[in-house]
mmCIF file of C-alpha atoms in Angstrom:
data_model
loop_
_atom_site.group_PDB
_atom_site.id
_atom_site.type_symbol
_atom_site.label_atom_id
_atom_site.label_comp_id
_atom_site.label_asym_id
_atom_site.label_seq_id
_atom_site.Cartn_x
_atom_site.Cartn_y
_atom_site.Cartn_z
ATOM 1 C CA UNK A 1 -1.300 14.199 -6.305
ATOM 2 C CA UNK A 2 -0.244 13.487 -3.033
ATOM 3 C CA UNK A 3 -1.263 13.882 0.711
ATOM 4 C CA UNK A 4 1.729 14.175 2.490
ATOM 5 C CA UNK A 5 1.435 14.116 6.201
ATOM 6 C CA UNK A 6 4.544 14.917 8.256
ATOM 7 C CA UNK A 7 6.024 13.035 11.127
ATOM 8 C CA UNK A 8 9.250 13.458 13.689
ATOM 9 C CA UNK A 9 10.282 9.817 13.206
ATOM 10 C CA UNK A 10 11.896 10.019 9.629
ATOM 11 C CA UNK A 11 13.492 6.685 10.035
ATOM 12 C CA UNK A 12 10.030 5.199 9.480
ATOM 13 C CA UNK A 13 7.964 6.102 6.333
ATOM 14 C CA UNK A 14 4.238 5.059 5.628
ATOM 15 C CA UNK A 15 2.750 4.853 2.152
ATOM 16 C CA UNK A 16 -0.868 4.261 1.220
ATOM 17 C CA UNK A 17 -1.082 3.949 -2.842
ATOM 18 C CA UNK A 18 -4.898 3.500 -3.255
ATOM 19 C CA UNK A 19 -6.111 5.854 -0.145
ATOM 20 C CA UNK A 20 -8.600 7.604 -2.330
ATOM 21 C CA UNK A 21 -12.014 7.243 -4.381
ATOM 22 C CA UNK A 22 -11.110 10.430 -5.940
ATOM 23 C CA UNK A 23 -11.939 10.654 -9.790
ATOM 24 C CA UNK A 24 -11.297 14.555 -11.669
ATOM 25 C CA UNK A 25 -14.515 15.707 -12.919
ATOM 26 C CA UNK A 26 -13.037 15.214 -16.574
ATOM 27 C CA UNK A 27 -12.712 11.401 -16.189
ATOM 28 C CA UNK A 28 -16.792 9.754 -16.325
ATOM 29 C CA UNK A 29 -15.888 6.572 -14.274
ATOM 30 C CA UNK A 30 -19.254 5.459 -12.686
ATOM 31 C CA UNK A 31 -19.657 6.555 -8.954
ATOM 32 C CA UNK A 32 -20.843 3.444 -7.519
ATOM 33 C CA UNK A 33 -18.044 1.724 -8.662
ATOM 34 C CA UNK A 34 -15.918 4.052 -6.355
ATOM 35 C CA UNK A 35 -17.249 2.324 -2.875
ATOM 36 C CA UNK A 36 -15.958 -1.014 -4.405
ATOM 37 C CA UNK A 37 -12.785 -2.235 -3.530
ATOM 38 C CA UNK A 38 -11.859 -1.619 -7.124
ATOM 39 C CA UNK A 39 -12.317 2.121 -6.819
ATOM 40 C CA UNK A 40 -10.355 2.215 -3.343
ATOM 41 C CA UNK A 41 -8.448 0.256 -0.689
ATOM 42 C CA UNK A 42 -11.555 0.741 1.838
ATOM 43 C CA UNK A 43 -10.154 1.426 5.393
ATOM 44 C CA UNK A 44 -6.677 1.888 4.021
ATOM 45 C CA UNK A 45 -6.524 5.695 4.056
ATOM 46 C CA UNK A 46 -7.754 6.133 7.463
ATOM 47 C CA UNK A 47 -5.410 3.404 8.502
ATOM 48 C CA UNK A 48 -2.680 5.133 7.567
ATOM 49 C CA UNK A 49 -3.417 7.950 8.864
ATOM 50 C CA UNK A 50 -4.286 6.878 12.299
ATOM 51 C CA UNK A 51 -0.873 5.161 12.292
ATOM 52 C CA UNK A 52 0.730 8.196 11.059
ATOM 53 C CA UNK A 53 -0.476 9.822 13.779
ATOM 54 C CA UNK A 54 0.422 7.101 16.481
ATOM 55 C CA UNK A 55 3.965 6.884 15.543
ATOM 56 C CA UNK A 56 4.474 10.310 14.330
ATOM 57 C CA UNK A 57 5.803 9.213 11.202
ATOM 58 C CA UNK A 58 5.748 10.670 7.870
ATOM 59 C CA UNK A 59 3.252 9.307 5.379
ATOM 60 C CA UNK A 60 2.356 10.005 1.789
ATOM 61 C CA UNK A 61 -0.844 8.983 0.211
ATOM 62 C CA UNK A 62 -2.038 8.621 -3.034
ATOM 63 C CA UNK A 63 -5.100 11.016 -3.338
ATOM 64 C CA UNK A 64 -6.884 9.238 -6.958
ATOM 65 C CA UNK A 65 -8.986 6.283 -7.412
ATOM 66 C CA UNK A 66 -6.929 3.354 -8.984
ATOM 67 C CA UNK A 67 -9.920 3.287 -11.518
ATOM 68 C CA UNK A 68 -7.895 6.713 -12.811
ATOM 69 C CA UNK A 69 -4.596 4.765 -12.397
ATOM 70 C CA UNK A 70 -2.822 2.860 -10.643
ATOM 71 C CA UNK A 71 -0.075 4.317 -8.656
ATOM 72 C CA UNK A 72 0.909 0.562 -7.603
ATOM 73 C CA UNK A 73 2.138 -0.145 -11.030
ATOM 74 C CA UNK A 74 4.925 0.310 -13.223
ATOM 75 C CA UNK A 75 4.166 3.183 -15.692
ATOM 76 C CA UNK A 76 4.086 0.444 -18.470
ATOM 77 C CA UNK A 77 2.267 -1.987 -16.602
ATOM 78 C CA UNK A 78 -0.922 -3.228 -19.307
ATOM 79 C CA UNK A 79 -3.024 -2.809 -16.165
ATOM 80 C CA UNK A 80 -2.182 0.613 -15.468
ATOM 81 C CA UNK A 81 -5.343 2.313 -16.556
ATOM 82 C CA UNK A 82 -7.824 -0.606 -15.928
ATOM 83 C CA UNK A 83 -10.420 -0.987 -18.591
ATOM 84 C CA UNK A 84 -12.158 -3.691 -16.631
ATOM 85 C CA UNK A 85 -11.799 -4.628 -12.871
ATOM 86 C CA UNK A 86 -12.937 -7.840 -11.183
ATOM 87 C CA UNK A 87 -15.753 -8.045 -13.679
ATOM 88 C CA UNK A 88 -16.693 -4.544 -13.966
ATOM 89 C CA UNK A 89 -16.148 -2.356 -17.371
ATOM 90 C CA UNK A 90 -14.696 0.927 -16.828
ATOM 91 C CA UNK A 91 -15.607 2.607 -20.458
ATOM 92 C CA UNK A 92 -13.922 5.717 -20.020
ATOM 93 C CA UNK A 93 -10.448 4.124 -19.797
ATOM 94 C CA UNK A 94 -10.501 2.626 -23.222
ATOM 95 C CA UNK A 95 -9.201 5.693 -24.992
ATOM 96 C CA UNK A 96 -7.717 7.195 -22.318
ATOM 97 C CA UNK A 97 -4.859 9.518 -22.729
ATOM 98 C CA UNK A 98 -1.853 7.402 -20.656
ATOM 99 C CA UNK A 99 0.727 10.357 -20.980
ATOM 100 C CA UNK A 100 -1.517 12.529 -19.676
ATOM 101 C CA UNK A 101 -2.696 10.410 -16.729
ATOM 102 C CA UNK A 102 1.143 9.487 -15.916
ATOM 103 C CA UNK A 103 1.953 13.210 -15.827
ATOM 104 C CA UNK A 104 -1.051 14.166 -13.737
ATOM 105 C CA UNK A 105 -1.101 11.696 -11.200
ATOM 106 C CA UNK A 106 1.229 8.617 -11.587
ATOM 107 C CA UNK A 107 4.630 10.606 -12.019
ATOM 108 C CA UNK A 108 3.982 13.313 -8.851
ATOM 109 C CA UNK A 109 3.177 10.731 -6.439
ATOM 110 C CA UNK A 110 6.352 8.705 -7.170
ATOM 111 C CA UNK A 111 8.071 11.885 -7.205
ATOM 112 C CA UNK A 112 7.199 12.524 -3.717
ATOM 113 C CA UNK A 113 8.290 9.280 -2.406
ATOM 114 C CA UNK A 114 11.654 9.486 -4.346
ATOM 115 C CA UNK A 115 12.340 13.041 -2.490
ATOM 116 C CA UNK A 116 11.346 11.949 0.581
ATOM 117 C CA UNK A 117 13.333 8.765 0.348
ATOM 118 C CA UNK A 118 16.418 10.724 -0.676
ATOM 119 C CA UNK A 119 16.031 13.434 1.874
ATOM 120 C CA UNK A 120 15.462 11.112 5.020
ATOM 121 C CA UNK A 121 17.099 7.669 4.085
ATOM 122 C CA UNK A 122 14.616 6.267 5.933
ATOM 123 C CA UNK A 123 15.552 2.805 7.731
ATOM 124 C CA UNK A 124 12.115 0.973 7.289
ATOM 125 C CA UNK A 125 9.177 1.778 4.850
ATOM 126 C CA UNK A 126 5.418 0.230 5.305
ATOM 127 C CA UNK A 127 3.103 0.298 2.594
ATOM 128 C CA UNK A 128 -0.518 -0.059 3.763
ATOM 129 C CA UNK A 129 -3.350 -1.806 1.403
ATOM 130 C CA UNK A 130 -6.672 -3.520 2.242
ATOM 131 C CA UNK A 131 -8.215 -6.582 0.563
ATOM 132 C CA UNK A 132 -11.912 -7.772 -0.389
ATOM 133 C CA UNK A 133 -12.703 -10.899 1.671
ATOM 134 C CA UNK A 134 -13.815 -12.351 -1.737
ATOM 135 C CA UNK A 135 -13.396 -11.319 -5.450
ATOM 136 C CA UNK A 136 -16.501 -11.053 -7.418
ATOM 137 C CA UNK A 137 -15.061 -12.882 -10.283
ATOM 138 C CA UNK A 138 -12.891 -16.261 -9.553
ATOM 139 C CA UNK A 139 -11.444 -17.482 -6.166
ATOM 140 C CA UNK A 140 -12.802 -18.475 -2.920
ATOM 141 C CA UNK A 141 -13.074 -16.693 0.666
ATOM 142 C CA UNK A 142 -9.879 -15.573 1.815
ATOM 143 C CA UNK A 143 -9.570 -16.751 5.134
ATOM 144 C CA UNK A 144 -6.675 -14.151 6.655
ATOM 145 C CA UNK A 145 -7.161 -11.238 8.446
ATOM 146 C CA UNK A 146 -3.722 -9.903 7.196
ATOM 147 C CA UNK A 147 -1.496 -10.544 5.010
ATOM 148 C CA UNK A 148 2.327 -9.416 4.561
ATOM 149 C CA UNK A 149 3.458 -9.321 0.951
ATOM 150 C CA UNK A 150 7.613 -8.569 0.090
ATOM 151 C CA UNK A 151 9.657 -8.697 -3.268
ATOM 152 C CA UNK A 152 13.495 -9.812 -2.692
ATOM 153 C CA UNK A 153 14.132 -8.529 0.619
ATOM 154 C CA UNK A 154 12.046 -10.423 3.038
ATOM 155 C CA UNK A 155 14.100 -9.339 6.669
ATOM 156 C CA UNK A 156 10.995 -7.090 7.130
ATOM 157 C CA UNK A 157 8.271 -8.890 6.497
ATOM 158 C CA UNK A 158 9.879 -12.267 8.536
ATOM 159 C CA UNK A 159 9.779 -10.603 11.501
ATOM 160 C CA UNK A 160 6.092 -8.863 10.778
ATOM 161 C CA UNK A 161 4.551 -12.122 9.930
ATOM 162 C CA UNK A 162 6.231 -13.982 13.146
ATOM 163 C CA UNK A 163 4.606 -11.183 15.273
ATOM 164 C CA UNK A 164 1.131 -11.491 14.023
ATOM 165 C CA UNK A 165 0.709 -14.846 13.974
ATOM 166 C CA UNK A 166 2.031 -15.007 17.781
ATOM 167 C CA UNK A 167 -0.931 -12.601 18.438
ATOM 168 C CA UNK A 168 -3.406 -15.237 17.331
ATOM 169 C CA UNK A 169 -3.920 -13.195 13.758
ATOM 170 C CA UNK A 170 -4.785 -15.403 11.101
ATOM 171 C CA UNK A 171 -2.075 -14.104 8.630
ATOM 172 C CA UNK A 172 -1.104 -14.911 4.843
ATOM 173 C CA UNK A 173 2.659 -15.278 3.773
ATOM 174 C CA UNK A 174 2.552 -13.460 0.159
ATOM 175 C CA UNK A 175 -1.210 -13.554 0.231
ATOM 176 C CA UNK A 176 -3.860 -12.572 -0.857
ATOM 177 C CA UNK A 177 -1.519 -12.466 -3.891
ATOM 178 C CA UNK A 178 2.605 -12.393 -4.258
ATOM 179 C CA UNK A 179 4.981 -9.270 -3.801
ATOM 180 C CA UNK A 180 7.164 -11.147 -5.835
ATOM 181 C CA UNK A 181 4.771 -10.598 -8.748
ATOM 182 C CA UNK A 182 3.358 -7.392 -7.545
ATOM 183 C CA UNK A 183 5.388 -5.063 -5.671
ATOM 184 C CA UNK A 184 5.546 -1.710 -7.910
ATOM 185 C CA UNK A 185 6.072 0.970 -5.242
ATOM 186 C CA UNK A 186 8.101 -0.928 -3.066
ATOM 187 C CA UNK A 187 10.649 -2.530 -5.603
ATOM 188 C CA UNK A 188 11.034 1.176 -6.709
ATOM 189 C CA UNK A 189 11.694 3.111 -3.515
ATOM 190 C CA UNK A 190 12.429 0.261 -1.244
ATOM 191 C CA UNK A 191 14.182 -2.609 -2.745
ATOM 192 C CA UNK A 192 15.771 -0.038 -5.505
ATOM 193 C CA UNK A 193 17.374 1.491 -2.126
ATOM 194 C CA UNK A 194 18.221 -1.076 0.174
ATOM 195 C CA UNK A 195 16.065 -0.202 2.730
ATOM 196 C CA UNK A 196 13.951 -2.500 4.406
ATOM 197 C CA UNK A 197 10.015 -2.595 3.709
ATOM 198 C CA UNK A 198 7.150 -4.659 3.662
ATOM 199 C CA UNK A 199 3.549 -4.560 2.399
ATOM 200 C CA UNK A 200 0.417 -4.927 4.887
ATOM 201 C CA UNK A 201 -2.474 -6.066 3.469
ATOM 202 C CA UNK A 202 -6.099 -5.990 5.819
ATOM 203 C CA UNK A 203 -9.162 -7.172 4.898
ATOM 204 C CA UNK A 204 -11.237 -4.238 4.017
ATOM 205 C CA UNK A 205 -14.329 -5.459 6.518
ATOM 206 C CA UNK A 206 -12.182 -5.066 9.530
ATOM 207 C CA UNK A 207 -10.820 -1.818 9.041
ATOM 208 C CA UNK A 208 -14.336 -0.365 7.496
ATOM 209 C CA UNK A 209 -14.937 1.988 10.386
ATOM 210 C CA UNK A 210 -13.449 3.881 12.941
ATOM 211 C CA UNK A 211 -13.338 0.943 15.753
ATOM 212 C CA UNK A 212 -11.676 -1.026 13.146
ATOM 213 C CA UNK A 213 -8.953 1.256 11.865
ATOM 214 C CA UNK A 214 -8.332 1.954 15.837
ATOM 215 C CA UNK A 215 -7.784 -1.533 16.255
ATOM 216 C CA UNK A 216 -5.829 -2.316 13.283
ATOM 217 C CA UNK A 217 -3.416 0.767 13.897
ATOM 218 C CA UNK A 218 -2.591 -0.422 17.755
ATOM 219 C CA UNK A 219 -1.895 -3.764 16.041
ATOM 220 C CA UNK A 220 0.176 -2.355 13.365
ATOM 221 C CA UNK A 221 1.864 -0.031 15.818
ATOM 222 C CA UNK A 222 3.069 -2.855 17.854
ATOM 223 C CA UNK A 223 3.927 -4.583 14.829
ATOM 224 C CA UNK A 224 6.013 -2.024 13.403
ATOM 225 C CA UNK A 225 8.275 -1.622 16.504
ATOM 226 C CA UNK A 226 8.688 -5.538 16.610
ATOM 227 C CA UNK A 227 9.887 -5.075 13.101
ATOM 228 C CA UNK A 228 12.179 -2.164 14.157
ATOM 229 C CA UNK A 229 13.528 -3.916 17.054
ATOM 230 C CA UNK A 230 14.421 -7.037 14.960
ATOM 231 C CA UNK A 231 16.160 -5.365 12.252
ATOM 232 C CA UNK A 232 18.279 -3.317 14.555
ATOM 233 C CA UNK A 233 19.185 -6.651 16.591
ATOM 234 C CA UNK A 234 19.674 -8.505 13.273
ATOM 235 C CA UNK A 235 22.237 -5.545 12.136
ATOM 236 C CA UNK A 236 23.816 -5.487 15.343
ATOM 237 C CA UNK A 237 27.867 -6.292 14.708
ATOM 238 C CA UNK A 238 29.147 -9.314 16.468
ATOM 239 C CA UNK A 239 30.664 -9.100 20.189
#
């Protein structure tokens, strides 16, 4: 299940794995969990849509809650269908039909990304996520406003981190977690294809309303421009 936004600038592709809190009626997940960060990346969907409109770039958004299946996990990952998330039990997932959920939700999402990448061969892929200011279980407050995550290829990430910090934005490098440990979507569709990429994490209280989304879409529009310019300069042949 995907939501595919069109855009004329196909040299850029935006992704949002956790854009939706939707749960199909045949899966009994408590509704109160779906407003929490464990059910959806709060603000990430609206932010991705705003960026797609600003940049006239295509975007692919996941349209099912991460509590049904986590689109940002490999299909064999033990946390693909979580039975517990940040201390909350998910009983409906204990005996879930793994193959069925992959076929219904995970495979179509990644197939859509793969087909887009093969067709347009974007020169940059940016994944949009959000993070909670503090987990319910373990860990202290997360002081960053933004975090940039990356896997083996840090070409785009280094430019993005420098840009955001130069704007005075507290920015985590591989925070609130490391893309070396969890970067499944970009590992598959960007790093695996030799395409520069980065994952952007915005603290979810900063994008929980339209004003916050508008502010951060402007910030990230400028950041993406800086990344694209930096990549082009770095790729230019010596004179």
